[in-house]
mmCIF file of C-alpha atoms and ligand atoms in Angstrom:
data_model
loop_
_atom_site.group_PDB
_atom_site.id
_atom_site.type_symbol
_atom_site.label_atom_id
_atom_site.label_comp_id
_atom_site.label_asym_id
_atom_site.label_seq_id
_atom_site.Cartn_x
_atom_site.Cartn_y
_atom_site.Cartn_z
ATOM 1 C CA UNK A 1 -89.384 30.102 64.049
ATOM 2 C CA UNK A 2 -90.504 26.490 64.771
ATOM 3 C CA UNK A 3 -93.477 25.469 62.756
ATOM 4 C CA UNK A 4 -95.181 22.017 62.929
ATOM 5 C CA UNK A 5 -97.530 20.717 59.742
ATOM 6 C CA UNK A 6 -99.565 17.664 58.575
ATOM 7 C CA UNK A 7 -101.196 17.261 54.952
ATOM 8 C CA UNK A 8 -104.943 16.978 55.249
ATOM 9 C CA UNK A 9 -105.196 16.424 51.658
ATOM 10 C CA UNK A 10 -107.857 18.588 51.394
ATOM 11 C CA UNK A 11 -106.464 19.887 47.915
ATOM 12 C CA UNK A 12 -106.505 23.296 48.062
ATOM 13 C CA UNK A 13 -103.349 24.158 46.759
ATOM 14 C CA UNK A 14 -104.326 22.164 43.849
ATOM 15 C CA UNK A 15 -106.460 24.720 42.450
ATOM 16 C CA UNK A 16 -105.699 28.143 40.726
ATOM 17 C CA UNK A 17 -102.256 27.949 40.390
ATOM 18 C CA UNK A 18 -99.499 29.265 38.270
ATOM 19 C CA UNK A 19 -96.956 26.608 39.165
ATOM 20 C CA UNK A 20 -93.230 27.207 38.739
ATOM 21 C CA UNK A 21 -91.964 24.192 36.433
ATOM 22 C CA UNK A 22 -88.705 23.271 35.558
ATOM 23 C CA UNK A 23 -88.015 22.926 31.819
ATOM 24 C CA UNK A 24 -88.484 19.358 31.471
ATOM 25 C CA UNK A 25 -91.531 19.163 33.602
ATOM 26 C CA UNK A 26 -93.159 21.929 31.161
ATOM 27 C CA UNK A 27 -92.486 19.860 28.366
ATOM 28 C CA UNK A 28 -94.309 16.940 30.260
ATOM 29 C CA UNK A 29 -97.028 19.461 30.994
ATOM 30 C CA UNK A 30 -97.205 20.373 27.275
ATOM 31 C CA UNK A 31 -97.332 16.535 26.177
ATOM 32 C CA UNK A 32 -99.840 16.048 28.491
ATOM 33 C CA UNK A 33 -101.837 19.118 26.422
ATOM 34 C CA UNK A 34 -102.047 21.528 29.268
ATOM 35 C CA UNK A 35 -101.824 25.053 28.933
ATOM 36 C CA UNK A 36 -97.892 26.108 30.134
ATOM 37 C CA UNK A 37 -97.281 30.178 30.014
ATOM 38 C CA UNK A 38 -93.554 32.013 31.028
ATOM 39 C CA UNK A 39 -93.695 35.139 33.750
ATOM 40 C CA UNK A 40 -91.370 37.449 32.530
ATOM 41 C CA UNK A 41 -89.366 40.115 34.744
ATOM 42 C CA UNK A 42 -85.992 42.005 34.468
ATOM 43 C CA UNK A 43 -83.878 44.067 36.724
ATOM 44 C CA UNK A 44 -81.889 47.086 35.768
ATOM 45 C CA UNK A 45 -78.370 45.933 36.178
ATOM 46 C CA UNK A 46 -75.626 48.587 35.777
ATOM 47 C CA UNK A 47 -72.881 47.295 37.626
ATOM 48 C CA UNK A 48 -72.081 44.246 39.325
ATOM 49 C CA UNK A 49 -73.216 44.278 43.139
ATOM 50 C CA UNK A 50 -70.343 43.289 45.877
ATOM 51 C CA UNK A 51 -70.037 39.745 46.249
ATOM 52 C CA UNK A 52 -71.678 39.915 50.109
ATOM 53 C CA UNK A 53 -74.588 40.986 48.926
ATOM 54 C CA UNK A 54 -76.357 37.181 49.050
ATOM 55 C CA UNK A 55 -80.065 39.184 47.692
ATOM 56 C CA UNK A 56 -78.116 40.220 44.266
ATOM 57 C CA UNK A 57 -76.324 37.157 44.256
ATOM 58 C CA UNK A 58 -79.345 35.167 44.414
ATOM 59 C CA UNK A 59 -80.528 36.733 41.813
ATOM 60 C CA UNK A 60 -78.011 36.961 39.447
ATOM 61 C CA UNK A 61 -77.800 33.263 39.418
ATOM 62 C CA UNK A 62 -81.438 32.536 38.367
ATOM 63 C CA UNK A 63 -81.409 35.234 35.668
ATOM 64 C CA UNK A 64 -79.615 35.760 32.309
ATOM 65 C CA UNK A 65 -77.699 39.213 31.092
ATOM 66 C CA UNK A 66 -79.642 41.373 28.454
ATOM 67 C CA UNK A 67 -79.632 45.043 27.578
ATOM 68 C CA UNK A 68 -82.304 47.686 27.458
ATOM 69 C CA UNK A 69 -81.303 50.538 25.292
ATOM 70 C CA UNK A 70 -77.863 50.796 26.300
ATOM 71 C CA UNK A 71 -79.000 49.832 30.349
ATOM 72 C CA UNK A 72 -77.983 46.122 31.384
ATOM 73 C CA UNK A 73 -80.278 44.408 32.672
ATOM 74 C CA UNK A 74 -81.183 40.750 33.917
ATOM 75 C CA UNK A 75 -84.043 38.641 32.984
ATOM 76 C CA UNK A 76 -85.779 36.198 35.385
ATOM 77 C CA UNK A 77 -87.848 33.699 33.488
ATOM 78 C CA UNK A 78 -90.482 31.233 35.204
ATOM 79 C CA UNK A 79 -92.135 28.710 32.786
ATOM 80 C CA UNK A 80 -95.366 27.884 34.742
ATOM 81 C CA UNK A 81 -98.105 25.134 34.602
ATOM 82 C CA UNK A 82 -101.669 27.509 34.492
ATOM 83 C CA UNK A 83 -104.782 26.651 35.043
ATOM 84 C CA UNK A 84 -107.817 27.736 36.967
ATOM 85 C CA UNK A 85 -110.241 25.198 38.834
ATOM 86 C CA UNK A 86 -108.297 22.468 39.570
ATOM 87 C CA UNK A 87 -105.134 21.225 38.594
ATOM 88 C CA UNK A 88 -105.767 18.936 35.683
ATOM 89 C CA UNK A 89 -103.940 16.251 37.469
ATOM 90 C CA UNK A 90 -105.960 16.118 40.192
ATOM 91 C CA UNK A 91 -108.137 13.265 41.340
ATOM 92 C CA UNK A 92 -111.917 13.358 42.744
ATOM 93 C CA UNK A 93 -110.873 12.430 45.639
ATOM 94 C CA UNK A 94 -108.404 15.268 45.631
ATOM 95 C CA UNK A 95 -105.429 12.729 45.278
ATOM 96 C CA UNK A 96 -102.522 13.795 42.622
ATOM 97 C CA UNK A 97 -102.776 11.758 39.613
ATOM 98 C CA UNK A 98 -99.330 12.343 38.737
ATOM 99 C CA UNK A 99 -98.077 11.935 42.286
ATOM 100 C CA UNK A 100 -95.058 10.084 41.521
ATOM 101 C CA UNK A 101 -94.133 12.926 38.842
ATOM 102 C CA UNK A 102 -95.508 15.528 40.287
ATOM 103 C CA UNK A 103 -93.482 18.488 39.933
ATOM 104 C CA UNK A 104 -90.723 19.856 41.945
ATOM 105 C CA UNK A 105 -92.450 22.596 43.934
ATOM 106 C CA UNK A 106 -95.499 20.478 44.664
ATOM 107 C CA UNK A 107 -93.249 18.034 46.311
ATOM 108 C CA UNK A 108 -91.780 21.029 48.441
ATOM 109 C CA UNK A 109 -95.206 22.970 49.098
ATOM 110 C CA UNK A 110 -96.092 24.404 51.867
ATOM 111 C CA UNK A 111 -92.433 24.530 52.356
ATOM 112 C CA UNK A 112 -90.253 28.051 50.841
ATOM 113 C CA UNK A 113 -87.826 27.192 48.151
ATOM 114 C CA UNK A 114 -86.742 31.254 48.157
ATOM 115 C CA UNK A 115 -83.863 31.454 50.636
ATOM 116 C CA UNK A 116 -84.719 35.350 51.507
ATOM 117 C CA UNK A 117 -88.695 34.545 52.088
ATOM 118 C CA UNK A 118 -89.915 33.659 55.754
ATOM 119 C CA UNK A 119 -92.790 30.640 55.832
ATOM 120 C CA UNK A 120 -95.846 32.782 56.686
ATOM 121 C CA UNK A 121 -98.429 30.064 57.256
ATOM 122 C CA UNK A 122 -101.092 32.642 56.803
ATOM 123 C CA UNK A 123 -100.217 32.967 53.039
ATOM 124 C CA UNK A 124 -100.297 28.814 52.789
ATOM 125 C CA UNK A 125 -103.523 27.226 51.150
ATOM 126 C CA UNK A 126 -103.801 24.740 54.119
ATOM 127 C CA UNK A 127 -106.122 24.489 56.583
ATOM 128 C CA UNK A 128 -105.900 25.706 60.461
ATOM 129 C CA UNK A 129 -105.964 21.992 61.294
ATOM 130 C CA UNK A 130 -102.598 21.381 59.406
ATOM 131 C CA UNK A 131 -100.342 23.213 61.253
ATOM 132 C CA UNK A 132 -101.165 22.252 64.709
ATOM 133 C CA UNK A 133 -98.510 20.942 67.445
ATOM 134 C CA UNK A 134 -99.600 17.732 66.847
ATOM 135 C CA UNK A 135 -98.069 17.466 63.601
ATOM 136 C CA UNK A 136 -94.467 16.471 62.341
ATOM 137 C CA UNK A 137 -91.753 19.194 63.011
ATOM 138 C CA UNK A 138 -91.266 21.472 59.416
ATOM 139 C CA UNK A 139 -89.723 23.888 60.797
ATOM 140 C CA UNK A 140 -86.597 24.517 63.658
ATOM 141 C CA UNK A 141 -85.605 28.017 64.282
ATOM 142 C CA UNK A 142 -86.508 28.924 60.929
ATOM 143 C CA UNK A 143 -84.286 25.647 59.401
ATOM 144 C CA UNK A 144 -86.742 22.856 57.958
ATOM 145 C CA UNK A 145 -86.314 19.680 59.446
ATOM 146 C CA UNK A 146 -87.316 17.196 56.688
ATOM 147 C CA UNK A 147 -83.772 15.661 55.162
ATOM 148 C CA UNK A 148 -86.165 15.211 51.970
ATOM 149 C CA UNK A 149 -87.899 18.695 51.794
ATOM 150 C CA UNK A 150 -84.501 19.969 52.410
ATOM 151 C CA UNK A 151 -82.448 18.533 49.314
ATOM 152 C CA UNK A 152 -85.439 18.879 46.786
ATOM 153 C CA UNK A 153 -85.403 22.845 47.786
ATOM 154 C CA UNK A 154 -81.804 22.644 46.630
ATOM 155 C CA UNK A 155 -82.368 20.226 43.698
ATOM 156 C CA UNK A 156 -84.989 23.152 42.808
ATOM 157 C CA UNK A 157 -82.865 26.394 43.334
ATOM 158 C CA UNK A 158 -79.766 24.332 41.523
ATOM 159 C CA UNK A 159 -82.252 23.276 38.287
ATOM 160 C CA UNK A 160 -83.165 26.650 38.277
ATOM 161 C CA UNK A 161 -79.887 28.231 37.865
ATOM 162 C CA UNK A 162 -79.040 25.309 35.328
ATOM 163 C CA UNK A 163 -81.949 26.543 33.428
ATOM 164 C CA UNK A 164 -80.981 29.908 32.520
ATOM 165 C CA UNK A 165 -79.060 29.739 29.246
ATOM 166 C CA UNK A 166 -81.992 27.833 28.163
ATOM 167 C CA UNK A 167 -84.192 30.313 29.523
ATOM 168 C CA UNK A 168 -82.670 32.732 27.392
ATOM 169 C CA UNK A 169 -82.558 30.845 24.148
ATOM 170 C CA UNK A 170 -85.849 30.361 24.673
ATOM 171 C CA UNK A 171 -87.097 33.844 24.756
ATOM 172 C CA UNK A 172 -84.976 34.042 21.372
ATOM 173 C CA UNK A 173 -86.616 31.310 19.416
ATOM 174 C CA UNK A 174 -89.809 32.784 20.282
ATOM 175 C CA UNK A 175 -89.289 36.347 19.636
ATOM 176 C CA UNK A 176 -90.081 36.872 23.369
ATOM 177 C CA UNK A 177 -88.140 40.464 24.376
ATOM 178 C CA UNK A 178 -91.135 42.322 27.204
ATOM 179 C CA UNK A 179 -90.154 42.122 30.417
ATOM 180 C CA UNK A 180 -92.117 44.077 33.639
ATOM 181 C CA UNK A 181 -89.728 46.033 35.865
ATOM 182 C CA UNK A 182 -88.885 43.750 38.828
ATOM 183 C CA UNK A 183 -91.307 43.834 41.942
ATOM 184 C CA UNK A 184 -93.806 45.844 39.801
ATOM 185 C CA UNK A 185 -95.177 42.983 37.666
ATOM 186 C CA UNK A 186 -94.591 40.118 35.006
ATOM 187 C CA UNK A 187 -95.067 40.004 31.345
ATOM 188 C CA UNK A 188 -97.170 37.296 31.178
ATOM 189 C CA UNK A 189 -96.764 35.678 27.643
ATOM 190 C CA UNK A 190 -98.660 32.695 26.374
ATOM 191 C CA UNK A 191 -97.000 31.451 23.413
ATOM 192 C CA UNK A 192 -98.564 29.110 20.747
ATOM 193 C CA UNK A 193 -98.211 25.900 22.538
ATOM 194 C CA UNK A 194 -96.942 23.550 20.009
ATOM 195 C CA UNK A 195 -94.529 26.490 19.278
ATOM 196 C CA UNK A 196 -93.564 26.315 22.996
ATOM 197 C CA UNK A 197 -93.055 22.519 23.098
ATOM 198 C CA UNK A 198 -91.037 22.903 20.094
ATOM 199 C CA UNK A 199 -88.658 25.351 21.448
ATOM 200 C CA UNK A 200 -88.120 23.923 24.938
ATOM 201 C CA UNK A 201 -87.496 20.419 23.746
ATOM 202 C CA UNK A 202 -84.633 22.187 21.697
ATOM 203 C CA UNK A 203 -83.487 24.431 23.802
ATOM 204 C CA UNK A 204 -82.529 21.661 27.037
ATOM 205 C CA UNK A 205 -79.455 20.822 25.859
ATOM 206 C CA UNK A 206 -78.367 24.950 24.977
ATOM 207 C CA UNK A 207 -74.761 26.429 27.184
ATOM 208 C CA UNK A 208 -75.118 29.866 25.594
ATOM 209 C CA UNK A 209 -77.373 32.045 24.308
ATOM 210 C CA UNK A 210 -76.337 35.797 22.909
ATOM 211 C CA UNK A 211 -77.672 38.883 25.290
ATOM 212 C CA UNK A 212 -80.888 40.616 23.766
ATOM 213 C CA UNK A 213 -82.464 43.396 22.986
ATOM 214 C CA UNK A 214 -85.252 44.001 25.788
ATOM 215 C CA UNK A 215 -88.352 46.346 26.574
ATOM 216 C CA UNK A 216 -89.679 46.665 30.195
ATOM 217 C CA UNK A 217 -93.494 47.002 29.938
ATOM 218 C CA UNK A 218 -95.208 49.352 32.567
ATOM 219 C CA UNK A 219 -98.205 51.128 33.719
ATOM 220 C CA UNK A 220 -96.626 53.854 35.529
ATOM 221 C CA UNK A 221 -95.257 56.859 34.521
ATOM 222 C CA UNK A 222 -92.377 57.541 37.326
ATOM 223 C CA UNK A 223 -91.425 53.707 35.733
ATOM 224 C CA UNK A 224 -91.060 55.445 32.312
ATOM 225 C CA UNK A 225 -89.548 57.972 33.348
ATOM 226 C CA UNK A 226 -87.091 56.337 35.438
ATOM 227 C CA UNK A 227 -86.244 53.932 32.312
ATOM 228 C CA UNK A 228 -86.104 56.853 30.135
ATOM 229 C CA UNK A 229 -83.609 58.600 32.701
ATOM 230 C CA UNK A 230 -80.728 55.661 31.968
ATOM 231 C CA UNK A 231 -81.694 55.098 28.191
ATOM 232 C CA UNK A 232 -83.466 51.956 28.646
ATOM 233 C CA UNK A 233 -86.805 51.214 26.672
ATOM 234 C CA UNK A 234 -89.771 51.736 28.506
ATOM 235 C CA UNK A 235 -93.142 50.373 26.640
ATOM 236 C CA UNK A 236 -96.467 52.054 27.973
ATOM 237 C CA UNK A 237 -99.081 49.583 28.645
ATOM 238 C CA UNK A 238 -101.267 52.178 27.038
ATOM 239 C CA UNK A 239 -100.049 51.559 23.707
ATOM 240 C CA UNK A 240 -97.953 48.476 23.723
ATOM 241 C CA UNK A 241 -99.694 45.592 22.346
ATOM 242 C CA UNK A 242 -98.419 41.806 22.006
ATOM 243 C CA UNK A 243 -101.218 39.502 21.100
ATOM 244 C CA UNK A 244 -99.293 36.985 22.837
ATOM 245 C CA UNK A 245 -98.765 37.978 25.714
ATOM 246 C CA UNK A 246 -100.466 40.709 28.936
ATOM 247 C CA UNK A 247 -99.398 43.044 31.528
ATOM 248 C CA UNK A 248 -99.720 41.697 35.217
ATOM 249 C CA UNK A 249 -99.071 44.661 37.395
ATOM 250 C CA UNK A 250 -98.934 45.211 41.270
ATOM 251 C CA UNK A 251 -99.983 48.990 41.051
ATOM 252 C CA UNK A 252 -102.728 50.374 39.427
ATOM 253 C CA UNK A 253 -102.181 52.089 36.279
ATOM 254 C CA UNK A 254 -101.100 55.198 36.396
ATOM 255 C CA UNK A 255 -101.245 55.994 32.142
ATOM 256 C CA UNK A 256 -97.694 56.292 30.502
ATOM 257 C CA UNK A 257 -97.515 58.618 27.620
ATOM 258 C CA UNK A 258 -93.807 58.673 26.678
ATOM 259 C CA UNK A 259 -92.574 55.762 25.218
ATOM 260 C CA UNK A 260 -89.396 54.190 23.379
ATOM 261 C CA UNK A 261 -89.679 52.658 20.259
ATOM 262 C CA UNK A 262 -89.878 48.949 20.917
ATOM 263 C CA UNK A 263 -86.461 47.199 20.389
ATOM 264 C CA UNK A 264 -87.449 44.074 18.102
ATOM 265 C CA UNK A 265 -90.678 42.647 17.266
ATOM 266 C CA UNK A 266 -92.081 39.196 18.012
ATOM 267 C CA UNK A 267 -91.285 36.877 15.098
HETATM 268 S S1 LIG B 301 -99.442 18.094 39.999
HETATM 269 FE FE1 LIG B 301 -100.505 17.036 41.672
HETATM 270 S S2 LIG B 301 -99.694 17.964 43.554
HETATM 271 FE FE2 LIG B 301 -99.188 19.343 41.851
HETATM 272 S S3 LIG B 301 -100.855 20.846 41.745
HETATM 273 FE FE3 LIG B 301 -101.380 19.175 40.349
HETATM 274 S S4 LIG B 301 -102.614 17.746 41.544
HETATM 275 FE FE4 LIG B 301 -101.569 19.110 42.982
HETATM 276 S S1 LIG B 302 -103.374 22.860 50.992
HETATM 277 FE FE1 LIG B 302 -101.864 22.141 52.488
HETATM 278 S S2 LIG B 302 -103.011 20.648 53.692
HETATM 279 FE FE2 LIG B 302 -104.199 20.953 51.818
HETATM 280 S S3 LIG B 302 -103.414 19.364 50.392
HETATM 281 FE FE3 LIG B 302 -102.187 21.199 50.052
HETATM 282 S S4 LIG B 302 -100.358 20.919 51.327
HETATM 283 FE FE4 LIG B 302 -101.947 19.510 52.092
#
């Protein structure tokens, strides 16, 4: 796939966002006294994949070992920048105002930073008149050009392995433990933002964090039941409340009556 693409700076992927942030940009974003909320997933893990599969692989290294009932599982957590409207940093005259610190997956937009997703420019904010011939090379048979783009979509993937046992200790010192079942959702929790700060500026520096005790919320019952099946804890979005935090499913609901008792509550 060969795709060409010039910024218009038109802005538009400046607006609505929940951007992926790396754990010392969130704290910037924090200082800075914007809002900064973690998407929460986990996979059921019960044994270790074969080493050529490169999909497991790439996900066990952004993701940290728990349990769920007795089920292992891993936890993917992405700290993310929120807002709705425009990006707080963003100028009138739809300029960055933070453009020299800008974070790491605004400098790599509308570029991939997932090795197993395709560029579909259709899914891009940008305007028809960005990706015309006329435009720099981005892509080469699928490969992006850009020696820049390139090594800051392996500085990204790289921080956010790094990030993981930090990830986890996180989750600890907030009493965070709800997790949606992988490709069905995220938890979406919003701690107390000082709280948040607090924890992430201690946590940066953290090689090891003890597995946890984790419940996958959902709002299907074939979920539940499927949890239920390997002794994991499935919590019904019917009853499961967290005032901290919401369920952000793909499916619509389809009610969950049987539940597990949840593992620990939020401290
Ligand atoms: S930090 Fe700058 S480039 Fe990134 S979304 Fe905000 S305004 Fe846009
Ligand atoms: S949406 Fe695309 S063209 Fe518009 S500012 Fe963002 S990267 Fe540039």
């Amino acid at each position: 796939m060969d795709i060409n693409f010039n910024c218009t700076m038109c802005g538009k992927c400046c607006h609505n966002l929940r951007l992926p942030l790396t754990v010392s940009e969130s704290i910037a974003w924090l200082r800075r006294g914007d809002k900064v909320q973690l998407f929460v997933e986990a996979i059921p893990w019960p044994e270790e994949p074969p080493p050529d599969n490169l999909v497991a692989a790439h996900k066990r290294r952004r993701s940290f070992p728990a349990t769920s009932g007795s089920l292992p599982i891993r936890v993917v957590v992405v700290i993310v920048a929120a807002f709705d409207g425009p990006c707080p940093n963003l100028l009138d005259d739809m300029r960055c105002g933070a453009y020299e610190s800008r974070p790491l997956v605004c400098r790599i937009y509308p570029a991939e930073i997932n090795p197993f997703i395709s560029m579909d420019v259709g899914q891009k904010a940008c305007p028809p008149e960005a990706w015309t011939d006329a435009g720099p090379p981005l892509l080469r048979e699928g490969k992006i050009v850009d020696s820049q783009i390139a090594a800051l979509i392996t500085e990204s993937r790289n921080t956010d392995a790094a990030e993981v046992e930090a990830k986890s200790a996180l989750c600890q010192a907030l009493g965070i433990n709800s997790a949606a079942l992988s490709n069905e959702g995220f938890v979406v929790h919003t701690p107390d933002q000082a709280s948040l700060q607090k924890a992430l500026e201690s946590v940066r520096l953290v090689t090891a964090a003890a597995p946890s005790s984790w419940g996958f919320v959902s709002n299907r019952q074939a979920t539940a039941n499927a949890l239920h099946s390997v002794d994991a804890v499935a919590l019904s979005t019917s009853t499961w409340e967290d005032k901290a935090a919401e369920f952000l499913g793909f499916f619509p609901d389809d009610v969950v009556v049987k539940t597990s008792p949840s593992p620990e509550t939020r401290s």
